[in-house]
Coordinates of C-alpha atoms in Angstrom, one line a residue:
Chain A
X1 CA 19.8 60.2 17.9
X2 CA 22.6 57.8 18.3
X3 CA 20.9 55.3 16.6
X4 CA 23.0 54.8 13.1
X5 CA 26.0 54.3 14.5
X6 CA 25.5 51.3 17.0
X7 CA 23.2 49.4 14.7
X8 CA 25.7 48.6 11.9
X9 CA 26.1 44.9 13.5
X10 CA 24.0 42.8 16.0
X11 CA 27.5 42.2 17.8
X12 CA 27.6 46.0 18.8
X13 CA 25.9 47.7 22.0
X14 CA 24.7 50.9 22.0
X15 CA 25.2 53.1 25.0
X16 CA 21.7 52.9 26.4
X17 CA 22.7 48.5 26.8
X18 CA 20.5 48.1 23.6
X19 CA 21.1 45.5 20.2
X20 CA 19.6 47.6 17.7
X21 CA 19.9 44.3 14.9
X22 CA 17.4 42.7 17.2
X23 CA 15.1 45.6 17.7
X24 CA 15.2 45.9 14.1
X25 CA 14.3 42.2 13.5
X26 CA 11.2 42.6 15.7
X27 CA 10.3 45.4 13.4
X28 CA 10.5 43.3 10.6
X29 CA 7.8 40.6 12.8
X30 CA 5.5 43.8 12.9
X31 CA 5.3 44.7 9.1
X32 CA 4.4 40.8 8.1
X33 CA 0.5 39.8 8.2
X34 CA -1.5 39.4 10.9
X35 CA -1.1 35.8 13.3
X36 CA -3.3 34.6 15.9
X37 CA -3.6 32.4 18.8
X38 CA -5.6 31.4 21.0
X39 CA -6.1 28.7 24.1
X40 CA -8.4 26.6 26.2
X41 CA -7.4 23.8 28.5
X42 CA -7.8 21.4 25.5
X43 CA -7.3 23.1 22.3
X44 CA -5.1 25.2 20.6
X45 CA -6.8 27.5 17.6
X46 CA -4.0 29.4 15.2
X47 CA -5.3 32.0 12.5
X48 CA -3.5 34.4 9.8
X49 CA -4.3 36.8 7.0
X50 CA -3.2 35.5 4.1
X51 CA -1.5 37.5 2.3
X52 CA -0.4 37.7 -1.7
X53 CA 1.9 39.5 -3.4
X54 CA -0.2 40.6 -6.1
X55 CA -3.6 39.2 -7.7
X56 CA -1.8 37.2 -9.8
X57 CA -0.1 35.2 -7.2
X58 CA -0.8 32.6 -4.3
X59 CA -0.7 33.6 -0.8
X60 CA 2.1 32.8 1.4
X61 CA 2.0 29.7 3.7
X62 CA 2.0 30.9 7.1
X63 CA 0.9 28.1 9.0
X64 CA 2.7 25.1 9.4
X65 CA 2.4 21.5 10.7
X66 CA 5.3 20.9 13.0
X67 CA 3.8 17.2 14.5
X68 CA 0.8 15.9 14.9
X69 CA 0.8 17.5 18.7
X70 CA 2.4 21.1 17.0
X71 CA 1.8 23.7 14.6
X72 CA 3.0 26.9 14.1
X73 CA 2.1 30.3 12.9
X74 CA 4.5 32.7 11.6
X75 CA 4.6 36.7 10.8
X76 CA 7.7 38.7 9.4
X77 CA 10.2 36.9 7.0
X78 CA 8.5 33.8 5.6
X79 CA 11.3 32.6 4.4
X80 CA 12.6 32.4 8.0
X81 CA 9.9 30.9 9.2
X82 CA 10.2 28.0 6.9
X83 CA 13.4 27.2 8.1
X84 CA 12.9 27.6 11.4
X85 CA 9.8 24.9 10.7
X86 CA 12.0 22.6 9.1
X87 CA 14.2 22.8 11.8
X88 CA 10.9 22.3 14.5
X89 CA 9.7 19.0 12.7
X90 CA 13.3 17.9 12.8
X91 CA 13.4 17.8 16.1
X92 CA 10.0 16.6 16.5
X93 CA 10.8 14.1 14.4
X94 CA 13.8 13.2 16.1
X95 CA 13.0 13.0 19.7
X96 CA 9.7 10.6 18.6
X97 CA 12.6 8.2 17.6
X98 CA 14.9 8.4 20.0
X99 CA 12.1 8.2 23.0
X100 CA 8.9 7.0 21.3
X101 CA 7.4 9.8 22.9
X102 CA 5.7 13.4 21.8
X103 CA 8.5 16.6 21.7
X104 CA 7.0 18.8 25.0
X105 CA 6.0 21.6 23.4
X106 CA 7.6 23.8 26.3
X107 CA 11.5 21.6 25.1
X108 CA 10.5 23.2 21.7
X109 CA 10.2 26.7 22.3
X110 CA 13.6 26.8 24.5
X111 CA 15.1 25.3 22.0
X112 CA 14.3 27.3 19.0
X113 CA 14.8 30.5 21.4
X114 CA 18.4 29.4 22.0
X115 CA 18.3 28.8 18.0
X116 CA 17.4 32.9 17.9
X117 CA 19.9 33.9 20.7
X118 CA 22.7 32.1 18.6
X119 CA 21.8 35.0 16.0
X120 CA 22.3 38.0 18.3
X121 CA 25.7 36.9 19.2
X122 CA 27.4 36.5 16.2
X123 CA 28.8 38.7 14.2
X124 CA 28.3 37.0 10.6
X125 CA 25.2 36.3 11.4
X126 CA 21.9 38.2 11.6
X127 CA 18.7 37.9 13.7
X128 CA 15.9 35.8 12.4
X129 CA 12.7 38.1 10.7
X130 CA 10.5 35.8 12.4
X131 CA 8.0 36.0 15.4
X132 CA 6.4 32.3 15.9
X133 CA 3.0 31.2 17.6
X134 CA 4.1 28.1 19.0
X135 CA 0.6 26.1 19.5
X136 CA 0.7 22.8 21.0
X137 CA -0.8 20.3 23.3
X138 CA 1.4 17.9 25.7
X139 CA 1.1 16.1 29.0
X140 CA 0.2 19.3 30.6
X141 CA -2.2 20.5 28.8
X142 CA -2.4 22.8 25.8
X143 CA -0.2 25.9 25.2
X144 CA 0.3 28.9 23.5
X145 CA 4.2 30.4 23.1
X146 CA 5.4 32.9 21.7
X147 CA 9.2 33.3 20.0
X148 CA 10.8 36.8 19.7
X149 CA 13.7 37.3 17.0
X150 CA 15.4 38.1 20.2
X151 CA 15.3 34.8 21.5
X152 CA 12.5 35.7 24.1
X153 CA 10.0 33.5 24.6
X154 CA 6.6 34.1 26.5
X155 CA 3.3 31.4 26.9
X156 CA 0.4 33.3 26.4
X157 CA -3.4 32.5 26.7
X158 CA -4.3 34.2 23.3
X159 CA -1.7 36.6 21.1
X160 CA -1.5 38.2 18.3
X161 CA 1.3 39.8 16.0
X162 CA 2.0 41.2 13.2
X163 CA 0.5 44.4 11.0
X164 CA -2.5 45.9 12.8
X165 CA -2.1 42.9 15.3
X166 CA -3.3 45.6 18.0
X167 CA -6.9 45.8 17.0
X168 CA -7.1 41.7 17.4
X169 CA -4.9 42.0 20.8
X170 CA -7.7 44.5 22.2
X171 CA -10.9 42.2 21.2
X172 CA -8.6 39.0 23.0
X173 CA -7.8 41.2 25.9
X174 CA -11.5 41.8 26.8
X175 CA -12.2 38.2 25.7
X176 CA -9.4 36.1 27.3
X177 CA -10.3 35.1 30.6
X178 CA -13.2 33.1 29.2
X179 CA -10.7 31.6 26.8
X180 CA -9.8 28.5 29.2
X181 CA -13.0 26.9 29.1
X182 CA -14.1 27.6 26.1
X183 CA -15.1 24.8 23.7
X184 CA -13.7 24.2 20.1
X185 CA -16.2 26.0 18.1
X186 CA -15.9 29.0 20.8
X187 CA -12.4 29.3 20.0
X188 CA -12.7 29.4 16.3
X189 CA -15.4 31.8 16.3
X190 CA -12.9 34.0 18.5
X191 CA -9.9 33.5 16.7
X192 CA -12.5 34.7 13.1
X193 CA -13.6 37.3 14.8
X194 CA -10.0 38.1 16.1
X195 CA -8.5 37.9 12.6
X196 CA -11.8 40.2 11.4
X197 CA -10.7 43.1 13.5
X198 CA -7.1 42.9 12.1
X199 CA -8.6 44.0 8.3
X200 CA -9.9 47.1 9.7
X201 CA -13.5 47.3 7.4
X202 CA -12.1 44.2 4.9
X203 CA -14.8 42.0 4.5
X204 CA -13.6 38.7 6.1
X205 CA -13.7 35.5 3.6
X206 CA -12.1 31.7 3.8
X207 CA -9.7 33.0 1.2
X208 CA -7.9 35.4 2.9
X209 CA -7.7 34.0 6.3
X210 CA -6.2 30.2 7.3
X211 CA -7.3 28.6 10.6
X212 CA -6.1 25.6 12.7
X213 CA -6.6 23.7 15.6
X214 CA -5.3 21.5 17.6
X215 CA -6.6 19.7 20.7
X216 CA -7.0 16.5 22.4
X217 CA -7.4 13.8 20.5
X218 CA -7.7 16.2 17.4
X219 CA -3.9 16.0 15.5
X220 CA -3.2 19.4 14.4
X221 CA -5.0 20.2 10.4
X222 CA -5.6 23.0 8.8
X223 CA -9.4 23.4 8.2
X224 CA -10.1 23.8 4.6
X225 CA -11.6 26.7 2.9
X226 CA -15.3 25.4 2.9
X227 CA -15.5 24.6 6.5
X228 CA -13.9 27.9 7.1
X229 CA -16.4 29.9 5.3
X230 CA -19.4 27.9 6.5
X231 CA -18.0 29.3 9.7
X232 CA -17.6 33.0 9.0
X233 CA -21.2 33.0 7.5
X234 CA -22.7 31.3 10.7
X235 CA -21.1 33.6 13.0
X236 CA -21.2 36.9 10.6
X237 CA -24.7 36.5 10.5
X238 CA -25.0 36.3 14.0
X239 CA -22.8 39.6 14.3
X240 CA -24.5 41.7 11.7
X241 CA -27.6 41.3 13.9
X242 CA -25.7 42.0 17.3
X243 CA -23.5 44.5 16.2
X244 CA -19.8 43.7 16.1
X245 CA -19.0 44.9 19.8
X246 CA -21.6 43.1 21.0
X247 CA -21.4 39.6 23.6
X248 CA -22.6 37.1 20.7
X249 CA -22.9 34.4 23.5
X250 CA -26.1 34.0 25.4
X251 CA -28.5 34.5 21.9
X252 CA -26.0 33.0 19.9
X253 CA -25.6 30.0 21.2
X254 CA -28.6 28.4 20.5
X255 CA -28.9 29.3 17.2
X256 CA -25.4 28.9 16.1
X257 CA -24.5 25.4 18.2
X258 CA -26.8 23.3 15.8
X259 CA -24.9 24.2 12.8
X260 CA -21.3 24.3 14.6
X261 CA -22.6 20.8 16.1
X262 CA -22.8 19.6 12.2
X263 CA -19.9 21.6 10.6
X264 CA -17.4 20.2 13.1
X265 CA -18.3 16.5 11.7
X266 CA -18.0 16.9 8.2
X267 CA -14.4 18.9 8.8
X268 CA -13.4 16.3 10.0
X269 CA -14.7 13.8 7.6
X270 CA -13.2 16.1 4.7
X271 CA -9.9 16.2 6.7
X272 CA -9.8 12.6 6.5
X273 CA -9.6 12.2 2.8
X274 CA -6.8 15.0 2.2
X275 CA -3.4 14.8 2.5
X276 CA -1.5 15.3 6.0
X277 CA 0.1 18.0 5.6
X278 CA -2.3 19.9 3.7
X279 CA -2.8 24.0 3.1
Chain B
X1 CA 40.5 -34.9 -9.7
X2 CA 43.1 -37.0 -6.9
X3 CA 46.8 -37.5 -7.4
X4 CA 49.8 -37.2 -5.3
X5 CA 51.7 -34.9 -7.9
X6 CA 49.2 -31.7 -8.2
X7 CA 49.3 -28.7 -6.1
X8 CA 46.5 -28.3 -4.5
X9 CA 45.4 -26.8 -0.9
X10 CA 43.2 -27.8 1.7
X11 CA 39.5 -26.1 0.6
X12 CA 38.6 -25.6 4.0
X13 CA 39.8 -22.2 4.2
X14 CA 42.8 -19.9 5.1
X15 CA 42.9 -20.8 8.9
X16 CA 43.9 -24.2 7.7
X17 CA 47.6 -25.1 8.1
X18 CA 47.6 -27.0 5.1
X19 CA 46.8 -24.3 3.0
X20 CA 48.8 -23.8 0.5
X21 CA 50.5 -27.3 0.8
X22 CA 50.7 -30.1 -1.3
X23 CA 47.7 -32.5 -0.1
X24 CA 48.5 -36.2 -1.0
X25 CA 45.6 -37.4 -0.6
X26 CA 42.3 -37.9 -2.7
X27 CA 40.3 -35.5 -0.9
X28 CA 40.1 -32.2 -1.0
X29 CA 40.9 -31.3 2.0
X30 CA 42.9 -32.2 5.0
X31 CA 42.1 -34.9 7.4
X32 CA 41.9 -32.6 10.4
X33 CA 39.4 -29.9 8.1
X34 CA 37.3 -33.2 7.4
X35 CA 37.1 -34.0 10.7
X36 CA 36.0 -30.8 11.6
X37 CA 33.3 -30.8 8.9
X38 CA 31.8 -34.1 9.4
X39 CA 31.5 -33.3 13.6
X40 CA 27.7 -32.8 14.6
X41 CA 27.5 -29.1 15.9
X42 CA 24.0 -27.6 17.2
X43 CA 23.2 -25.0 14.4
X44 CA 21.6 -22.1 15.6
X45 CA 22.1 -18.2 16.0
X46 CA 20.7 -15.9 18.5
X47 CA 20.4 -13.5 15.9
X48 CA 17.6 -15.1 14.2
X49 CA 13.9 -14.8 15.8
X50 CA 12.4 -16.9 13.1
X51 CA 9.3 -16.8 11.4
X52 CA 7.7 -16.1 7.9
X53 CA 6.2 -13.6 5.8
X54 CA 4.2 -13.5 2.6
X55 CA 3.2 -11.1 0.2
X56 CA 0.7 -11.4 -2.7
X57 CA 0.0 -8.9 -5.0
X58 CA -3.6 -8.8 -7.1
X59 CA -5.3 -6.5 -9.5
X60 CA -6.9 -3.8 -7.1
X61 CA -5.7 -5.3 -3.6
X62 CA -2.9 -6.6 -1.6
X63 CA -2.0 -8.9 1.1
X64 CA 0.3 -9.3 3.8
X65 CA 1.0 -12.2 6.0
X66 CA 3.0 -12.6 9.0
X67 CA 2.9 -15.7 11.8
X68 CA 3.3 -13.6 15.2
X69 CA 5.9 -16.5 17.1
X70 CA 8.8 -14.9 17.7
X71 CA 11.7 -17.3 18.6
X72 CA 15.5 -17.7 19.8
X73 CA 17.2 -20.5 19.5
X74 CA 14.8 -23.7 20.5
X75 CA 12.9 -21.5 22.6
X76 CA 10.1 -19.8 22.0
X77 CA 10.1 -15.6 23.2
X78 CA 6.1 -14.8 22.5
X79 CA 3.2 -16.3 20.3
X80 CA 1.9 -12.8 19.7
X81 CA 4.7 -10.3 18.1
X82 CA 3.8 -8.9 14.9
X83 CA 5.8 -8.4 11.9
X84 CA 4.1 -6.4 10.0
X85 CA 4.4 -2.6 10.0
X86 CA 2.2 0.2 8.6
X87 CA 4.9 2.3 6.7
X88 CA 2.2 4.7 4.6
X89 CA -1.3 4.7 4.0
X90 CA -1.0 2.2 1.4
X91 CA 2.4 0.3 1.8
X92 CA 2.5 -2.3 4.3
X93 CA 6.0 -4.1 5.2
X94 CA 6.3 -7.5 6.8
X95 CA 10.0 -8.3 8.0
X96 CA 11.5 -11.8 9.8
X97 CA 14.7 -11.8 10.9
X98 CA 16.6 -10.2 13.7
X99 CA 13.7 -8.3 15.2
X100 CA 15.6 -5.8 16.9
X101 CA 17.0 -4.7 13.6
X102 CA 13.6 -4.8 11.9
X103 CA 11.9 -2.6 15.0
X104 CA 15.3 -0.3 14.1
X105 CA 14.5 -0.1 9.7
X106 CA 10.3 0.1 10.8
X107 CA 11.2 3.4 12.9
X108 CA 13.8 4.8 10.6
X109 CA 11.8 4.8 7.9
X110 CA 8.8 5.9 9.8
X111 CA 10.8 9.5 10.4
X112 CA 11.5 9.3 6.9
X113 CA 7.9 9.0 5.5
X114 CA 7.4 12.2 7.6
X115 CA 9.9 14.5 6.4
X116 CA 8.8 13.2 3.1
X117 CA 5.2 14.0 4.0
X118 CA 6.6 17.6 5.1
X119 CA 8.9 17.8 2.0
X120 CA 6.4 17.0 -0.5
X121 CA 3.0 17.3 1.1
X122 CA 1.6 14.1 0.5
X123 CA 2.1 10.1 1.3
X124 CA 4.8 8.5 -0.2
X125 CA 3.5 6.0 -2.7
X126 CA 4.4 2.3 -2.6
X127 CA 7.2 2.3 -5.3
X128 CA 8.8 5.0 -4.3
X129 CA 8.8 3.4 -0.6
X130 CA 10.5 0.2 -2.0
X131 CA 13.5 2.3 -3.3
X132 CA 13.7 4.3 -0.2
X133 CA 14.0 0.7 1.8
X134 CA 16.2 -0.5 -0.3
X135 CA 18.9 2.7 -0.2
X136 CA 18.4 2.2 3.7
X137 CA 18.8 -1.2 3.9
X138 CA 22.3 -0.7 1.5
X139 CA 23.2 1.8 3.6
X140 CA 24.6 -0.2 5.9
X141 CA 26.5 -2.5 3.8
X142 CA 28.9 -3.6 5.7
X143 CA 26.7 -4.3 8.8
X144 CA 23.5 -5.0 7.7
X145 CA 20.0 -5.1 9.0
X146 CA 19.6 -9.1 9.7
X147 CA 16.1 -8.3 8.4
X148 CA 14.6 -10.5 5.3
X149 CA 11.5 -8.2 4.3
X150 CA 8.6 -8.2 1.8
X151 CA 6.6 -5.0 0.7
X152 CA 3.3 -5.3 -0.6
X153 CA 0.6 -2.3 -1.6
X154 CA -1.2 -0.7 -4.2
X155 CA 0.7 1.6 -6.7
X156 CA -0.1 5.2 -7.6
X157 CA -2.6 3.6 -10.1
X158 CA -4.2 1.4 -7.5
X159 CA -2.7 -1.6 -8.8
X160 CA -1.5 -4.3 -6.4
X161 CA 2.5 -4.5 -6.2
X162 CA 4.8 -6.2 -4.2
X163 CA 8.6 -6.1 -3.8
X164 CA 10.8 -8.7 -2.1
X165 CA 14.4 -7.5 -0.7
X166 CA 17.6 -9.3 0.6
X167 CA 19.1 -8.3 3.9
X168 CA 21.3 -5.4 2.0
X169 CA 18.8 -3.9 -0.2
X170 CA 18.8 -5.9 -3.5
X171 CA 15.2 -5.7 -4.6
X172 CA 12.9 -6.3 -7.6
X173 CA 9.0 -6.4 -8.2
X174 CA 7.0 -9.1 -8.5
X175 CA 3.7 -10.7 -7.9
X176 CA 4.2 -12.6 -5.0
X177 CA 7.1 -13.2 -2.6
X178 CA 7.9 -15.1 1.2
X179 CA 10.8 -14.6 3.1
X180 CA 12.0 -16.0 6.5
X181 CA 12.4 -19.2 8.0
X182 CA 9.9 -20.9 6.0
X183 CA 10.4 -19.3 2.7
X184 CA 11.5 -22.2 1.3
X185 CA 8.6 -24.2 1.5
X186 CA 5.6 -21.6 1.0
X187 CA 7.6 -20.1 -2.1
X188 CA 7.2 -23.5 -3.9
X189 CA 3.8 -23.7 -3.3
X190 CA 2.9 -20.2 -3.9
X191 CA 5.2 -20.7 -7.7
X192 CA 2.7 -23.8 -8.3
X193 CA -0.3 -21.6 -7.9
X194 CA 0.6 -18.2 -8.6
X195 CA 3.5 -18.4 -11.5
X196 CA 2.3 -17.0 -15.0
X197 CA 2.0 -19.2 -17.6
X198 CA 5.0 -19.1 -19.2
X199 CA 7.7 -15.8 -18.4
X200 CA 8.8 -16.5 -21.9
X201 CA 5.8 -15.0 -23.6
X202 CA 6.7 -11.3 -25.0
X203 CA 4.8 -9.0 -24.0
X204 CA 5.6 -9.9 -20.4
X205 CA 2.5 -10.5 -18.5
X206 CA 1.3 -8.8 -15.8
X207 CA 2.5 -10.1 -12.8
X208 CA -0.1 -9.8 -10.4
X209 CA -2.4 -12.9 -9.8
X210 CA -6.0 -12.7 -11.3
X211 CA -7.1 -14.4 -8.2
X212 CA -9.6 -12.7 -6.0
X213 CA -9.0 -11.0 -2.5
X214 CA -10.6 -13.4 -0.9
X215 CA -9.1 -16.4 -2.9
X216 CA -5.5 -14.5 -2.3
X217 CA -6.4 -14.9 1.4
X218 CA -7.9 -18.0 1.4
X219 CA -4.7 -19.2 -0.4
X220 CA -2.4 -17.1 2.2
X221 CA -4.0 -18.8 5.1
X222 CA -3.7 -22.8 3.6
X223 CA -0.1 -21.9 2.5
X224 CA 0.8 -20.8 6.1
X225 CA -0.8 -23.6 7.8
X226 CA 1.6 -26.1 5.3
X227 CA 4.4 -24.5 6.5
X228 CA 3.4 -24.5 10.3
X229 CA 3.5 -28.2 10.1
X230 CA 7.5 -28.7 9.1
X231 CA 9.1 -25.3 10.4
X232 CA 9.0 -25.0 13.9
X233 CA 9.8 -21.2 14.0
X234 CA 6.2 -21.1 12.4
X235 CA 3.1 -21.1 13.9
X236 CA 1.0 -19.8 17.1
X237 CA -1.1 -17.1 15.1
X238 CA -0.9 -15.8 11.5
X239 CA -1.9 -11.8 10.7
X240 CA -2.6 -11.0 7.6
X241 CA -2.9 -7.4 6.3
X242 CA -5.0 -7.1 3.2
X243 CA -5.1 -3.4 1.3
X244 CA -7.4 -2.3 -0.9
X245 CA -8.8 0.8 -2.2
X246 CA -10.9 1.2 0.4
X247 CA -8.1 1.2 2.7
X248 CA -6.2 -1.5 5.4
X249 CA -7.8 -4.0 7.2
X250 CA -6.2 -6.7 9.2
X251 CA -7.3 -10.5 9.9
X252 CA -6.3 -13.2 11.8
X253 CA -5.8 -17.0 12.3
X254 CA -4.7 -19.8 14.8
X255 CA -2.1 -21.8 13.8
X256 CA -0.8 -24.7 15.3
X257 CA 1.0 -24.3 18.6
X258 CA 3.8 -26.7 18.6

């Protein structure tokens, strides 16, 4: 009820000890596309719906190459996001130079969270529009955070956000605990299948989804579109016969690890030839 | 020239008291300056780790040669540093000097190939490389990287290229270059073999050699092992960096230890 007149500025409190500005950025993280992420002990896999303004137009870039050891997936205000990238390989970028040594992912995330906080305490400034998956791999291991507009931030096993981000949470909720040991190909096909239940009936296709990964002794790269869709048909299949609820593992795994055991190869070798930072 | 009734002042230089003064003698400058000049003084700087780096540019391929001694003073600090650095897939940069200031200009413009990579989504080409050195390297002017340092790779057409720079960025494009402490003898030798016929001839002609990678080598390795023998911050090993369209490979040979 009192709503209007404490959320004029971020600077201003409402009676019930809440910053409406902020609440109202994390709405804007809820009406962008769909993100995903997902983790094992040794790779990190990050998907998103791709979404374009009109027919006509080319989808927005989502995903982004923060280091070699980094990448981020964003949801709400692209144009945010970008910055806030920019702002990640910075200080990637810098902290290789100045200690010849990877940026800890976990270093990251507190520092772009302060970044965010900065915004809720000023009063010419406004909140960032931007949630971030924060995928990345370090000394410890692999990780997953997440960064609120508020200047929260949370390490997750798998997450999702964005518009109809429920539907994937509820298939990685059922799925998670397996997620630790779960090989490469495992987590791809869950992060698909993931990104799937977040079109609600839309047939899924390598041109409206983007996936990444990340792991040891993989540098983070955006698989391209025909690796992607060699994937969707080998698991789709696979799920048409099963039924879309059902566990795909025990029958699936022999007749779907030969052709993941060859796909994974030539990804890499088509990697190789493009350019590093590449859509 | 001499003459006891011109004005003249001791060419030594402004710390001189007789500057300014009428000399009366013949030379041109004062006794105690001559002195100074003429006294035997041990010549070195610690700012200098020696060695030598070459460049050759061909058709379809480069090479880049570095000896791996690195030295201070009369002493000798390792026979296995190397000089030459990776700076994009096809741009390779080989540096003598100060090596502290070339480890500096090798990581600086490291972080800048990435933002560029970020910026623009793609490698930074070898051209575009040499101009970014050379804005670095005039950067700092007035205290400069002690860093001599030759670029060599394969342009955006695939075509060998090679740029040679000065400690504060002055830099042009040629076929072939050396810097470092044995520059001047290898240059010679590499103007014998390599020089077009005549730079005279209008249309300019191309400057890369017609030689082949492996004759580029070949010729790489014999002019190193010249310049072992008379500079003694040369030697120990020589690494030499060829690129080609197929992509960067690296060789090695012995030199001479002493």
């Amino acid at each position: 009820m009192f709503r209007n007149q404490y959320d004029t500025d971020v600077t201003t409190w409402s009676p019930a000890g809440r910053l409406f500005q902020v609440e109202y950025a994390m709405e804007a993280v809820k009406q962008g596309s769909a993100a995903i992420g997902l983790r094992s002990k040794t790779h990190v896999v990050l998907a998103c719906v791709n979404k374009a303004n009109s027919e006509l137009s080319s989808h927005q870039k989502k995903i982004f190459k923060v280091d070699d050891h980094i990448g981020v997936a964003i949801a709400g205000l692209t144009a945010d996001g970008r910055v806030l990238s920019r702002y990640m390989r910075s200080e990637c970028i810098n902290h290789s130079f100045n200690y010849e040594s990877p940026l800890p992912v976990g270093r990251l995330v507190v520092q772009l969270a302060d970044k965010a906080q900065v915004c809720t305490q000023r009063s010419w400034k406004r909140p960032f529009g931007v949630g971030l998956l924060v995928g990345g791999l370090d000394e410890s291991g692999a990780h997953l955070y997440y960064n609120c507009p508020s200047g929260n931030y949370f390490e997750y096993q798998a997450f999702a956000i964005g518009s109809r981000s429920q539907a994937a949470k509820t298939y990685l909720e059922r799925r998670f605990e397996n997620f630790t040991d779960s090989s490469r190909e495992d987590l791809i096909r869950d992060a698909l299948i993931a990104t799937r239940e977040t079109l609600q009936g839309e047939k899924l296709r390598s041109s409206i989804c983007t996936i990444s990964v990340l792991g040891v002794g993989e540098p983070f790269h955006i698989l391209d579109q025909e690796t992607v869709q060699k994937l969707i048909d080998t698991f789709e299949l696979v799920a048409e016969e099963e039924g879309p609820n059902a566990e795909p593992d025990a029958d699936a795994g022999e007749g779907v690890a030969p052709d993941q055991g060859d796909v994974p190869d030539q990804s890499a070798a088509a990697d190789q030839g493009v350019a590093p930072m590449d859509l | 020239m001499a003459g006891t009734g011109e004005i003249r002042s001791c060419s030594d230089g402004g710390l001189c008291k007789s500057a300014g003064k009428r000399l009366t003698t013949e030379f041109l400058s004062c006794i105690k300056c001559q002195v100074k000049l003429t006294k035997q003084q041990a010549n070195w700087s610690p700012y200098d780790n020696g060695g030598s780096c070459v460049a050759v540019a061909g058709a379809d391929y480069c090479v880049v040669a570095a000896d791996t001694r690195m030295s201070s003073g009369y002493n000798i600090l390792t026979r296995d540093y190397s000089k030459i650095c990776k700076l994009a897939d096809k741009c390779v940069m080989a540096s003598s000097g100060f090596q502290a200031d070339v480890k500096a200009l090798q990581k600086l413009l490291a972080a800048r190939h990435l933002i560029y990579q970020h910026q623009h989504n793609k490698q930074m080409s070898c051209p575009a490389m040499a101009q970014l050195l050379s804005n670095t390297l005039y950067y700092k002017r007035f205290f400069p990287y002690y860093s001599f340092n030759v670029l060599g790779g394969l342009d955006s057409e695939g075509k060998g290229c090679v740029f040679t720079y000065d400690a504060v960025g002055s830099y042009e494009k040629v076929g072939y270059s050396s810097q470092g402490s044995g520059s001047t003898l290898i240059m010679p030798f590499l103007d014998n073999q390599l020089k077009s016929p005549s730079p005279l001839l209008l249309p300019a002609l191309d400057a890369v050699t017609p030689l082949s990678e492996s004759e580029a080598v070949d010729l790489v390795k014999t002019v190193f092992a010249s310049a072992t023998e008379r500079d003694i911050y040369t030697g120990d090993k020589l690494e030499i960096v060829i690129i080609n369209a197929e992509g960067i490979r690296r060789e090695y040979m012995e030199l001479r230890k002493d």
